[in-house]
Amino acid sequence: MKRIMIETEKCKGCKNCAIACMKAHMPDGVPFSLTDTRLEARNVILLDKDKQYRPLFCRHCDNPSCIKSCMSGAMTKDSATGHVYYDPKQCAGCFMCVMSCPFGVLKPDRATKTTVIKCDFCKDHGSEPSCVKQCINQAIHVEEV
């Protein structure tokens, strides 16, 4: 199984990964604009008390609590890849998955507060996630685990 791995000491907080994520998830034919409220990155770059940047991505956990807490079946795990996916058509909007994520990565969308924003490993955008491709400091990479 492939996972996104983070080397926090290399992260400089440039947020290229977040911008790449937003671009990758723009609806076809919609021009990219950072002011578009529909744009949200599926990752977060935090700055800790020691002034170190901490990229935070979905861990695609082996035993995901988001799936256990999802009553509608919107959260599923692909047995072949090990990635956790979200289907907004199945979602009941209870956000139990958001509340149960031990890493605080899942979140309601800002614009409508009706869907969950989470990493989908860029499953529809090529073999490597967009965030990894655009990390100029090579702080994030994909690794077989």
mmCIF file of C-alpha atoms in Angstrom:
data_model
loop_
_atom_site.group_PDB
_atom_site.id
_atom_site.type_symbol
_atom_site.label_atom_id
_atom_site.label_comp_id
_atom_site.label_asym_id
_atom_site.label_seq_id
_atom_site.Cartn_x
_atom_site.Cartn_y
_atom_site.Cartn_z
ATOM 1 C CA MET A 1 0.000 0.000 0.000
ATOM 2 C CA LYS A 2 1.165 3.494 -0.784
ATOM 3 C CA ARG A 3 1.034 6.299 1.758
ATOM 4 C CA ILE A 4 1.985 9.962 1.760
ATOM 5 C CA MET A 5 4.970 10.373 4.049
ATOM 6 C CA ILE A 6 6.082 13.680 5.561
ATOM 7 C CA GLU A 7 9.542 14.901 6.498
ATOM 8 C CA THR A 8 8.573 17.889 8.636
ATOM 9 C CA GLU A 9 12.132 19.211 8.889
ATOM 10 C CA LYS A 10 12.074 19.868 5.118
ATOM 11 C CA CYS A 11 8.747 21.742 5.092
ATOM 12 C CA LYS A 12 9.125 25.517 4.727
ATOM 13 C CA GLY A 13 5.387 26.287 4.779
ATOM 14 C CA CYS A 14 5.199 27.376 1.123
ATOM 15 C CA LYS A 15 1.781 25.685 0.703
ATOM 16 C CA ASN A 16 2.537 24.573 -2.855
ATOM 17 C CA CYS A 17 1.040 21.229 -1.814
ATOM 18 C CA ALA A 18 -2.227 22.903 -0.775
ATOM 19 C CA ILE A 19 -2.465 24.914 -3.998
ATOM 20 C CA ALA A 20 -1.734 21.814 -6.088
ATOM 21 C CA CYS A 21 -4.461 19.966 -4.198
ATOM 22 C CA MET A 22 -6.972 22.746 -4.826
ATOM 23 C CA LYS A 23 -6.105 22.847 -8.533
ATOM 24 C CA ALA A 24 -6.416 19.079 -8.849
ATOM 25 C CA HIS A 25 -9.927 19.159 -7.392
ATOM 26 C CA MET A 26 -11.310 22.084 -9.418
ATOM 27 C CA PRO A 27 -14.325 21.139 -11.526
ATOM 28 C CA ASP A 28 -13.469 20.797 -15.217
ATOM 29 C CA GLY A 29 -13.684 24.036 -17.146
ATOM 30 C CA VAL A 30 -13.676 26.264 -14.044
ATOM 31 C CA PRO A 31 -10.748 28.706 -14.008
ATOM 32 C CA PHE A 32 -8.503 28.461 -10.965
ATOM 33 C CA SER A 33 -8.671 31.347 -8.510
ATOM 34 C CA LEU A 34 -7.482 31.370 -4.906
ATOM 35 C CA THR A 35 -10.502 33.529 -4.013
ATOM 36 C CA ASP A 36 -12.994 30.869 -5.169
ATOM 37 C CA THR A 37 -14.805 29.694 -2.021
ATOM 38 C CA ARG A 38 -15.301 26.231 -3.511
ATOM 39 C CA LEU A 39 -11.549 25.648 -3.378
ATOM 40 C CA GLU A 40 -10.202 23.786 -0.391
ATOM 41 C CA ALA A 41 -7.045 21.818 0.098
ATOM 42 C CA ARG A 42 -7.363 18.347 1.514
ATOM 43 C CA ASN A 43 -4.285 18.942 3.656
ATOM 44 C CA VAL A 44 -3.301 21.479 6.294
ATOM 45 C CA ILE A 45 0.046 23.119 7.050
ATOM 46 C CA LEU A 46 0.305 23.977 10.743
ATOM 47 C CA LEU A 47 2.959 26.054 12.485
ATOM 48 C CA ASP A 48 3.786 24.610 15.890
ATOM 49 C CA LYS A 49 5.020 26.413 19.033
ATOM 50 C CA ASP A 50 8.631 25.800 17.977
ATOM 51 C CA LYS A 51 7.998 27.597 14.646
ATOM 52 C CA GLN A 52 8.239 24.295 12.723
ATOM 53 C CA TYR A 53 5.777 23.690 9.892
ATOM 54 C CA ARG A 54 3.768 20.483 10.237
ATOM 55 C CA PRO A 55 2.013 19.258 7.089
ATOM 56 C CA LEU A 56 -1.062 17.249 8.025
ATOM 57 C CA PHE A 57 -2.550 14.777 5.561
ATOM 58 C CA CYS A 58 -5.102 11.980 5.763
ATOM 59 C CA ARG A 59 -3.243 8.922 6.994
ATOM 60 C CA HIS A 60 -5.519 6.469 5.147
ATOM 61 C CA CYS A 61 -5.391 4.516 8.395
ATOM 62 C CA ASP A 62 -5.184 0.739 8.573
ATOM 63 C CA ASN A 63 -8.196 0.718 10.896
ATOM 64 C CA PRO A 64 -9.951 4.037 10.105
ATOM 65 C CA SER A 65 -12.239 5.435 12.781
ATOM 66 C CA CYS A 66 -13.897 7.625 10.131
ATOM 67 C CA ILE A 67 -15.248 4.504 8.435
ATOM 68 C CA LYS A 68 -16.353 2.955 11.723
ATOM 69 C CA SER A 69 -18.314 6.073 12.631
ATOM 70 C CA CYS A 70 -19.898 6.566 9.194
ATOM 71 C CA MET A 71 -23.470 5.301 9.359
ATOM 72 C CA SER A 72 -24.352 6.030 5.736
ATOM 73 C CA GLY A 73 -21.519 4.139 4.033
ATOM 74 C CA ALA A 74 -20.031 7.303 2.537
ATOM 75 C CA MET A 75 -16.575 6.427 3.880
ATOM 76 C CA THR A 76 -15.033 3.289 2.438
ATOM 77 C CA LYS A 77 -11.629 1.677 2.245
ATOM 78 C CA ASP A 78 -10.295 0.298 -1.020
ATOM 79 C CA SER A 79 -8.953 -3.154 -0.190
ATOM 80 C CA ALA A 80 -6.461 -3.068 -3.081
ATOM 81 C CA THR A 81 -4.863 0.323 -2.339
ATOM 82 C CA GLY A 82 -5.691 0.764 1.349
ATOM 83 C CA HIS A 83 -6.919 4.287 0.642
ATOM 84 C CA VAL A 84 -9.971 5.690 2.379
ATOM 85 C CA TYR A 85 -12.484 7.334 0.045
ATOM 86 C CA TYR A 86 -15.497 9.549 0.590
ATOM 87 C CA ASP A 87 -18.651 9.449 -1.535
ATOM 88 C CA PRO A 88 -20.637 12.674 -1.117
ATOM 89 C CA LYS A 89 -23.716 11.045 -2.728
ATOM 90 C CA GLN A 90 -23.884 8.571 0.176
ATOM 91 C CA CYS A 91 -23.186 11.147 2.900
ATOM 92 C CA ALA A 92 -25.924 11.944 5.422
ATOM 93 C CA GLY A 93 -24.101 15.076 6.609
ATOM 94 C CA CYS A 94 -23.750 13.980 10.223
ATOM 95 C CA PHE A 95 -19.976 14.643 10.253
ATOM 96 C CA MET A 96 -19.311 11.767 12.645
ATOM 97 C CA CYS A 97 -16.267 10.968 10.488
ATOM 98 C CA VAL A 98 -14.945 14.496 11.073
ATOM 99 C CA MET A 99 -15.430 14.171 14.818
ATOM 100 C CA SER A 100 -13.848 10.714 14.998
ATOM 101 C CA CYS A 101 -10.668 11.416 13.004
ATOM 102 C CA PRO A 102 -7.861 11.246 15.596
ATOM 103 C CA PHE A 103 -5.674 13.519 13.454
ATOM 104 C CA GLY A 104 -8.269 16.238 12.810
ATOM 105 C CA VAL A 105 -7.759 16.070 9.058
ATOM 106 C CA LEU A 106 -11.332 15.628 7.837
ATOM 107 C CA LYS A 107 -13.423 18.788 7.737
ATOM 108 C CA PRO A 108 -16.762 20.098 6.461
ATOM 109 C CA ASP A 109 -16.490 22.157 3.296
ATOM 110 C CA ARG A 110 -16.387 25.909 3.944
ATOM 111 C CA ALA A 111 -18.832 26.974 1.233
ATOM 112 C CA THR A 112 -21.890 24.835 2.011
ATOM 113 C CA LYS A 113 -20.992 22.859 5.149
ATOM 114 C CA THR A 114 -22.690 19.837 3.563
ATOM 115 C CA THR A 115 -19.811 17.632 2.402
ATOM 116 C CA VAL A 116 -16.578 16.322 3.874
ATOM 117 C CA ILE A 117 -13.209 17.444 2.548
ATOM 118 C CA LYS A 118 -10.545 14.717 2.692
ATOM 119 C CA CYS A 119 -7.611 13.435 0.703
ATOM 120 C CA ASP A 120 -8.508 11.017 -2.086
ATOM 121 C CA PHE A 121 -4.848 10.373 -2.996
ATOM 122 C CA CYS A 122 -5.636 12.113 -6.306
ATOM 123 C CA LYS A 123 -7.167 8.868 -7.537
ATOM 124 C CA ASP A 124 -8.468 10.576 -10.690
ATOM 125 C CA HIS A 125 -5.332 12.649 -11.372
ATOM 126 C CA GLY A 126 -2.496 10.295 -12.238
ATOM 127 C CA SER A 127 -0.183 7.926 -10.454
ATOM 128 C CA GLU A 128 1.224 10.381 -7.899
ATOM 129 C CA PRO A 129 -0.762 12.843 -5.766
ATOM 130 C CA SER A 130 -0.603 16.453 -6.963
ATOM 131 C CA CYS A 131 0.683 17.644 -3.590
ATOM 132 C CA VAL A 132 3.707 15.367 -3.853
ATOM 133 C CA LYS A 133 4.479 16.450 -7.413
ATOM 134 C CA GLN A 134 4.489 20.128 -6.403
ATOM 135 C CA CYS A 135 6.493 19.950 -3.161
ATOM 136 C CA ILE A 136 9.602 21.944 -4.056
ATOM 137 C CA ASN A 137 11.394 20.929 -0.853
ATOM 138 C CA GLN A 138 10.579 17.228 -1.225
ATOM 139 C CA ALA A 139 9.086 17.261 2.265
ATOM 140 C CA ILE A 140 6.280 14.962 1.194
ATOM 141 C CA HIS A 141 6.598 11.813 -0.835
ATOM 142 C CA VAL A 142 4.811 8.566 -1.554
ATOM 143 C CA GLU A 143 6.171 5.428 0.044
ATOM 144 C CA GLU A 144 5.194 1.777 -0.120
ATOM 145 C CA VAL A 145 4.346 0.590 3.410
#
